PDB file of C-alpha atoms in Angstrom:
ATOM      1  CA  MET A  26     113.724 104.810 -37.753  1.00  0.00           C
ATOM      2  CA  THR A  27     115.190 101.361 -37.138  1.00  0.00           C
ATOM      3  CA  ASP A  28     118.999 100.899 -35.858  1.00  0.00           C
ATOM      4  CA  ILE A  29     121.018  99.115 -38.954  1.00  0.00           C
ATOM      5  CA  THR A  30     124.010  97.816 -37.472  1.00  0.00           C
ATOM      6  CA  VAL A  31     126.524  96.102 -39.955  1.00  0.00           C
ATOM      7  CA  THR A  32     129.721  93.817 -39.046  1.00  0.00           C
ATOM      8  CA  LEU A  33     132.455  95.237 -40.677  1.00  0.00           C
ATOM      9  CA  PRO A  34     135.300  92.444 -42.688  1.00  0.00           C
ATOM     10  CA  LYS A  35     137.797  94.948 -40.522  1.00  0.00           C
ATOM     11  CA  ALA A  36     137.986  98.275 -38.456  1.00  0.00           C
ATOM     12  CA  LEU A  37     137.745 101.103 -40.677  1.00  0.00           C
ATOM     13  CA  GLU A  38     141.227 102.248 -38.720  1.00  0.00           C
ATOM     14  CA  GLU A  39     142.576  99.674 -40.714  1.00  0.00           C
ATOM     15  CA  VAL A  40     141.664 100.280 -43.754  1.00  0.00           C
ATOM     16  CA  GLU A  41     144.235 102.612 -46.116  1.00  0.00           C
ATOM     17  CA  THR A  42     142.666 105.756 -47.653  1.00  0.00           C
ATOM     18  CA  SER A  43     144.295 108.511 -49.727  1.00  0.00           C
ATOM     19  CA  VAL A  44     143.366 112.495 -50.278  1.00  0.00           C
ATOM     20  CA  LEU A  45     143.665 114.107 -53.329  1.00  0.00           C
ATOM     21  CA  ILE A  46     146.412 116.458 -53.032  1.00  0.00           C
ATOM     22  CA  PRO A  47     147.664 119.181 -55.741  1.00  0.00           C
ATOM     23  CA  ASN A  48     150.853 118.706 -58.061  1.00  0.00           C
ATOM     24  CA  GLY A  49     153.834 119.397 -56.456  1.00  0.00           C
ATOM     25  CA  VAL A  50     157.170 117.782 -54.547  1.00  0.00           C
ATOM     26  CA  TYR A  51     156.518 116.477 -51.239  1.00  0.00           C
ATOM     27  CA  GLU A  52     158.032 114.833 -48.566  1.00  0.00           C
ATOM     28  CA  ALA A  53     157.843 110.778 -48.826  1.00  0.00           C
ATOM     29  CA  GLU A  54     158.600 107.950 -46.910  1.00  0.00           C
ATOM     30  CA  LEU A  55     158.205 103.812 -47.884  1.00  0.00           C
ATOM     31  CA  ILE A  56     156.162 102.636 -45.357  1.00  0.00           C
ATOM     32  CA  LYS A  57     155.391  98.994 -46.873  1.00  0.00           C
ATOM     33  CA  ALA A  58     156.292  96.689 -49.763  1.00  0.00           C
ATOM     34  CA  GLU A  59     154.941  93.654 -51.211  1.00  0.00           C
ATOM     35  CA  LYS A  60     156.953  91.343 -54.276  1.00  0.00           C
ATOM     36  CA  ARG A  61     153.623  90.568 -56.776  1.00  0.00           C
ATOM     37  CA  ILE A  62     154.066  88.641 -59.814  1.00  0.00           C
ATOM     38  CA  GLY A  63     151.691  90.251 -62.740  1.00  0.00           C
ATOM     39  CA  ALA A  64     150.865  89.679 -66.203  1.00  0.00           C
ATOM     40  CA  ALA A  65     154.179  91.081 -67.251  1.00  0.00           C
ATOM     41  CA  GLY A  66     156.380  89.721 -64.458  1.00  0.00           C
ATOM     42  CA  ASP A  67     157.511  90.576 -61.051  1.00  0.00           C
ATOM     43  CA  TYR A  68     157.156  93.840 -59.369  1.00  0.00           C
ATOM     44  CA  ILE A  69     157.251  95.795 -56.061  1.00  0.00           C
ATOM     45  CA  ASN A  70     154.448  97.321 -54.821  1.00  0.00           C
ATOM     46  CA  TYR A  71     155.146 100.178 -52.179  1.00  0.00           C
ATOM     47  CA  THR A  72     152.342 102.089 -50.267  1.00  0.00           C
ATOM     48  CA  ILE A  73     154.630 105.840 -49.863  1.00  0.00           C
ATOM     49  CA  GLN A  74     153.214 108.096 -47.059  1.00  0.00           C
ATOM     50  CA  ILE A  75     153.594 111.727 -47.981  1.00  0.00           C
ATOM     51  CA  TYR A  76     153.799 114.697 -45.805  1.00  0.00           C
ATOM     52  CA  LYS A  77     154.000 118.592 -45.958  1.00  0.00           C
ATOM     53  CA  ASP A  78     154.895 120.014 -43.113  1.00  0.00           C
ATOM     54  CA  GLU A  79     156.409 116.963 -40.960  1.00  0.00           C
ATOM     55  CA  LYS A  80     152.445 115.862 -41.280  1.00  0.00           C
ATOM     56  CA  PRO A  81     151.083 112.575 -42.745  1.00  0.00           C
ATOM     57  CA  ILE A  82     148.834 114.046 -45.717  1.00  0.00           C
ATOM     58  CA  SER A  83     147.900 111.082 -47.772  1.00  0.00           C
ATOM     59  CA  ARG A  84     149.360 108.093 -49.445  1.00  0.00           C
ATOM     60  CA  CYS A  85     150.138 107.269 -53.031  1.00  0.00           C
ATOM     61  CA  PHE A  86     150.906 103.491 -54.466  1.00  0.00           C
ATOM     62  CA  GLU A  87     153.791 102.923 -56.527  1.00  0.00           C
ATOM     63  CA  ILE A  88     154.503  99.694 -58.756  1.00  0.00           C
ATOM     64  CA  ILE A  89     158.236  99.175 -59.598  1.00  0.00           C
ATOM     65  CA  SER A  90     158.702  96.554 -62.069  1.00  0.00           C
ATOM     66  CA  LEU A  91     161.453  94.246 -62.087  1.00  0.00           C
ATOM     67  CA  ALA A  92     161.812  93.864 -65.554  1.00  0.00           C
ATOM     68  CA  GLU A  93     165.370  94.368 -66.931  1.00  0.00           C
ATOM     69  CA  GLN A  94     163.924  97.441 -68.946  1.00  0.00           C
ATOM     70  CA  SER A  95     162.390  98.948 -65.936  1.00  0.00           C
ATOM     71  CA  LEU A  96     165.285  98.642 -63.155  1.00  0.00           C
ATOM     72  CA  TRP A  97     166.458 102.317 -64.031  1.00  0.00           C
ATOM     73  CA  LYS A  98     163.287 103.329 -61.871  1.00  0.00           C
ATOM     74  CA  LEU A  99     164.150 100.875 -58.886  1.00  0.00           C
ATOM     75  CA  LYS A 100     167.651 102.599 -59.580  1.00  0.00           C
ATOM     76  CA  THR A 101     166.552 105.953 -59.545  1.00  0.00           C
ATOM     77  CA  LEU A 102     164.581 105.488 -56.534  1.00  0.00           C
ATOM     78  CA  LEU A 103     167.683 104.133 -54.316  1.00  0.00           C
ATOM     79  CA  ILE A 104     169.692 106.825 -55.314  1.00  0.00           C
ATOM     80  CA  ALA A 105     166.724 109.032 -54.072  1.00  0.00           C
ATOM     81  CA  LEU A 106     166.614 107.419 -50.944  1.00  0.00           C
ATOM     82  CA  GLY A 107     170.620 107.456 -50.795  1.00  0.00           C
ATOM     83  CA  MET A 108     171.133 103.952 -50.512  1.00  0.00           C
ATOM     84  CA  LYS A 109     174.047 102.234 -52.365  1.00  0.00           C
ATOM     85  CA  GLU A 110     173.390  99.958 -55.433  1.00  0.00           C
ATOM     86  CA  PRO A 111     173.535  96.285 -54.588  1.00  0.00           C
ATOM     87  CA  LYS A 112     176.123  94.156 -55.635  1.00  0.00           C
ATOM     88  CA  GLY A 113     174.976  91.517 -57.677  1.00  0.00           C
ATOM     89  CA  LYS A 114     170.807  90.559 -58.203  1.00  0.00           C
ATOM     90  CA  LYS A 115     169.852  90.664 -54.747  1.00  0.00           C
ATOM     91  CA  LEU A 116     168.303  93.564 -53.087  1.00  0.00           C
ATOM     92  CA  ASN A 117     166.798  93.491 -49.582  1.00  0.00           C
ATOM     93  CA  VAL A 118     164.048  95.226 -50.112  1.00  0.00           C
ATOM     94  CA  SER A 119     163.272  95.817 -46.138  1.00  0.00           C
ATOM     95  CA  ASN A 120     166.159  97.861 -46.432  1.00  0.00           C
ATOM     96  CA  THR A 121     164.215 100.579 -48.461  1.00  0.00           C
ATOM     97  CA  LEU A 122     161.266 101.137 -46.086  1.00  0.00           C
ATOM     98  CA  ASN A 123     161.008 103.965 -43.558  1.00  0.00           C
ATOM     99  CA  LYS A 124     163.460 106.140 -45.556  1.00  0.00           C
ATOM    100  CA  ARG A 125     162.667 109.877 -46.783  1.00  0.00           C
ATOM    101  CA  PHE A 126     162.692 110.915 -49.988  1.00  0.00           C
ATOM    102  CA  LEU A 127     161.177 113.896 -52.429  1.00  0.00           C
ATOM    103  CA  ALA A 128     158.556 112.602 -54.538  1.00  0.00           C
ATOM    104  CA  GLU A 129     157.105 114.485 -57.446  1.00  0.00           C
ATOM    105  CA  VAL A 130     153.380 113.901 -57.011  1.00  0.00           C
ATOM    106  CA  ILE A 131     151.015 115.041 -59.851  1.00  0.00           C
ATOM    107  CA  VAL A 132     147.674 114.543 -60.399  1.00  0.00           C
ATOM    108  CA  GLY A 133     146.366 111.997 -63.014  1.00  0.00           C
ATOM    109  CA  GLU A 134     143.847 110.230 -63.950  1.00  0.00           C
ATOM    110  CA  TYR A 135     142.860 106.002 -63.940  1.00  0.00           C
ATOM    111  CA  GLN A 136     139.744 104.263 -65.023  1.00  0.00           C
ATOM    112  CA  GLN A 137     138.521 107.739 -65.438  1.00  0.00           C
ATOM    113  CA  LYS A 138     138.933 108.697 -61.530  1.00  0.00           C
ATOM    114  CA  LYS A 139     141.358 111.261 -60.450  1.00  0.00           C
ATOM    115  CA  ARG A 140     144.355 110.182 -58.406  1.00  0.00           C
ATOM    116  CA  ASN A 141     147.850 111.274 -57.349  1.00  0.00           C
ATOM    117  CA  GLU A 142     150.703 109.476 -59.176  1.00  0.00           C
ATOM    118  CA  ILE A 143     154.469 109.802 -58.223  1.00  0.00           C
ATOM    119  CA  VAL A 144     156.507 110.819 -61.508  1.00  0.00           C
ATOM    120  CA  ASP A 145     159.869 111.415 -59.987  1.00  0.00           C
ATOM    121  CA  TYR A 146     161.777 110.731 -57.133  1.00  0.00           C
ATOM    122  CA  PHE A 147     164.719 113.103 -55.024  1.00  0.00           C
ATOM    123  CA  PRO A 148     167.180 112.705 -52.358  1.00  0.00           C
ATOM    124  CA  PHE A 149     165.754 114.433 -49.116  1.00  0.00           C
ATOM    125  CA  GLU A 150     167.931 116.822 -47.610  1.00  0.00           C
ATOM    126  CA  SER A 151     166.283 119.118 -45.117  1.00  0.00           C
ATOM    127  CA  PRO A 152     167.622 120.949 -42.266  1.00  0.00           C
ATOM    128  CA  ILE A 153     163.672 119.967 -40.504  1.00  0.00           C
ATOM    129  CA  VAL A 154     164.419 116.521 -40.490  1.00  0.00           C
ATOM    130  CA  LYS A 155     167.916 116.002 -39.861  1.00  0.00           C
ATOM    131  CA  GLY A 156     169.090 114.828 -36.643  1.00  0.00           C
ATOM    132  CA  LYS A 157     165.911 113.923 -35.101  1.00  0.00           C
ATOM    133  CA  GLU A 158     164.513 110.269 -34.905  1.00  0.00           C
ATOM    134  CA  LYS A 159     161.396 109.576 -36.534  1.00  0.00           C
ATOM    135  CA  GLU A 160     158.288 107.150 -34.979  1.00  0.00           C
ATOM    136  CA  THR A 161     157.354 105.542 -37.643  1.00  0.00           C
ATOM    137  CA  GLU A 162     154.489 102.763 -37.844  1.00  0.00           C
ATOM    138  CA  SER A 163     155.229  99.121 -38.579  1.00  0.00           C
ATOM    139  CA  SER A 164     156.095  98.456 -42.089  1.00  0.00           C
ATOM    140  CA  THR A 165     155.897  95.218 -43.791  1.00  0.00           C
ATOM    141  CA  VAL A 166     157.966  93.256 -46.180  1.00  0.00           C
ATOM    142  CA  ASP A 167     156.485  90.039 -47.582  1.00  0.00           C
ATOM    143  CA  ASP A 168     159.754  88.403 -49.122  1.00  0.00           C
ATOM    144  CA  GLU A 169     162.973  89.817 -47.268  1.00  0.00           C
ATOM    145  CA  GLU A 170     165.055  89.372 -50.792  1.00  0.00           C
ATOM    146  CA  ILE A 171     163.547  90.112 -54.329  1.00  0.00           C
ATOM    147  CA  SER A 172     165.617  89.057 -56.864  1.00  0.00           C
ATOM    148  CA  PHE A 173     165.946  90.272 -60.190  1.00  0.00           C
ATOM    149  CA  GLU A 174     167.275  87.018 -61.861  1.00  0.00           C
TER     150      GLU A 174
END
């Protein structure tokens, strides 16, 4: 058998993957945010690290529309993060990163493939984490502020 060597466009340790986890409420952390523009308007695309027993077990991706009728979802997330509502129409998205909350995760289907979806957010209050400083991987925000205008 001959050796076959390929050159990858990036190192595999840099590739994000997620493992299907059972329905339940899990500890979660916002680790990355990007402002994007879609056919229906602007939105925030979050990468969320899911934990069980303080160990990362999967990642979910959450899209939060910035359309006026959808701002309830962003407000629910801010409450779960323990953040105060911003005054005015500006939100510094970087302030939402590296914060923990509880996420209700279900197994859903998208394009005939099973995947995890977050259906609700809850404040994270646990004696296991209180008082501990957590080391986090570096996070990125593409835009410092996102306007609701």
